GROMACS .gro file of C-alpha atoms in nm:
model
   85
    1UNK     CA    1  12.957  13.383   4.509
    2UNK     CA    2  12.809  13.503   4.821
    3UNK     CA    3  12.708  13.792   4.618
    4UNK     CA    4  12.552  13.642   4.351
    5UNK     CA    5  12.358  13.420   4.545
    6UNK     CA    6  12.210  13.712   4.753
    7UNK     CA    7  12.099  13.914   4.405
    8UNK     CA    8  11.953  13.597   4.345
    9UNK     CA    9  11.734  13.558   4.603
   10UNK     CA   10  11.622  13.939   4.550
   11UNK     CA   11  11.538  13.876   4.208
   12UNK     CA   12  11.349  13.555   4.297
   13UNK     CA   13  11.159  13.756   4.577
   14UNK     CA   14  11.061  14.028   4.339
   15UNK     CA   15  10.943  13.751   4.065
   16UNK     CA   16  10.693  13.610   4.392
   17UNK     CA   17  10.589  13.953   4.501
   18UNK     CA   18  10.435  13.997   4.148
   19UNK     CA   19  10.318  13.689   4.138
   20UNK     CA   20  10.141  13.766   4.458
   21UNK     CA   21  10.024  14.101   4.333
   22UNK     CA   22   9.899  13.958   4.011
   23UNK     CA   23   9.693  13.649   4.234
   24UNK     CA   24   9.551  13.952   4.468
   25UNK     CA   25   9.435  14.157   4.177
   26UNK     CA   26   9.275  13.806   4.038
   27UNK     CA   27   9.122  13.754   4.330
   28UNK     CA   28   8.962  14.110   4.353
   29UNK     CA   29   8.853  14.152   4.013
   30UNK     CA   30   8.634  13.824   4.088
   31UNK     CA   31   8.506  13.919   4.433
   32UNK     CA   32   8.428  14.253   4.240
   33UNK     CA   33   8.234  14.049   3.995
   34UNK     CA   34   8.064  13.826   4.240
   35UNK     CA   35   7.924  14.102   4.424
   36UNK     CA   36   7.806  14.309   4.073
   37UNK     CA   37   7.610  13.954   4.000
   38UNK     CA   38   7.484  13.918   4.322
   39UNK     CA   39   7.357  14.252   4.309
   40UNK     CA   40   7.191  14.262   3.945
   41UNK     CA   41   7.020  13.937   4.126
   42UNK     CA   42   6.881  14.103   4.371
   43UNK     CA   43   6.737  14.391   4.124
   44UNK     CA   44   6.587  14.071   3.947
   45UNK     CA   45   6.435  13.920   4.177
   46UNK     CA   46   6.302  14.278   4.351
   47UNK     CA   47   6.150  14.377   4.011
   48UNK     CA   48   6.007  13.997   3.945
   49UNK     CA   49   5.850  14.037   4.298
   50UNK     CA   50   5.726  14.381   4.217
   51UNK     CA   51   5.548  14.279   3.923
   52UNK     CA   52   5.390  13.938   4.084
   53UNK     CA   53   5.278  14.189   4.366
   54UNK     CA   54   5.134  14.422   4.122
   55UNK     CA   55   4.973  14.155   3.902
   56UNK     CA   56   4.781  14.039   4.220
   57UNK     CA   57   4.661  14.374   4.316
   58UNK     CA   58   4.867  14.397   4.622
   59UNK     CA   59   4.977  14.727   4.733
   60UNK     CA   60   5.191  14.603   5.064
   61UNK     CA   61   5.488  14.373   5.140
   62UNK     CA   62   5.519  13.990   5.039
   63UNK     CA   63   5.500  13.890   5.376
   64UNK     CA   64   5.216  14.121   5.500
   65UNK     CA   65   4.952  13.916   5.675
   66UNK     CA   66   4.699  13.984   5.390
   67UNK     CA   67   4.897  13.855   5.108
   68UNK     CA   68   4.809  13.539   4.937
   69UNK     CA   69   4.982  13.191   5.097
   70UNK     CA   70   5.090  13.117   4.719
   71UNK     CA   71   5.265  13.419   4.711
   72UNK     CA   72   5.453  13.373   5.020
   73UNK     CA   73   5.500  13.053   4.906
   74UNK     CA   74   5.657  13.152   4.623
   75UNK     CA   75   5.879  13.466   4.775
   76UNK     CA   76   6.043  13.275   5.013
   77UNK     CA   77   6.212  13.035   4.809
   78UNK     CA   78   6.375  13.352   4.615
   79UNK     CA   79   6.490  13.545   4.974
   80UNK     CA   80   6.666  13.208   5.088
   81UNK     CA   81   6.862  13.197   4.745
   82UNK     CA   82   6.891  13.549   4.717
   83UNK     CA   83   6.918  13.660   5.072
   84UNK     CA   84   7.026  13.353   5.268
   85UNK     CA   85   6.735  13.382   5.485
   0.00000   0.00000   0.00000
């Protein structure tokens, strides 16, 4: 009996470790996919800004003193979603 009841336990041990290896992989694969979506964001939003800086004639940063209030205005919205900031 004593036996049986150890093989037991091994078997239910192996059944959790791939449990636990399947919820890691899970876990991964949508960290993985949270970061590729974060990332196509920020090519978005850096091409969106690119354009609205190019539409407006400016050659420099977003946040360059010379750039229009409106379009800091608008920018920073976008870097605290996008960037946290």
């Amino acid at each position: 009996l004593y036996e049986e009841d150890i093989a037991e336990i091994k078997m239910m041990n192996n059944e959790q470790t791939e449990l636990l290896k399947k919820a890691l992989e899970a876990v991964i694969h949508l960290y993985e996919e949270d970061s590729k979506r974060e990332s196509e964001l920020i090519k978005s939003v850096s091409v969106a800004l690119r354009f609205i800086r190019s539409s407006r004639g400016l050659g420099h940063s977003p946040t360059s003193k010379n750039a229009p209030g409106i379009y800091r205005c608008t920018a920073c919205p976008i870097c605290e979603i996008v960037f946290g900031e």
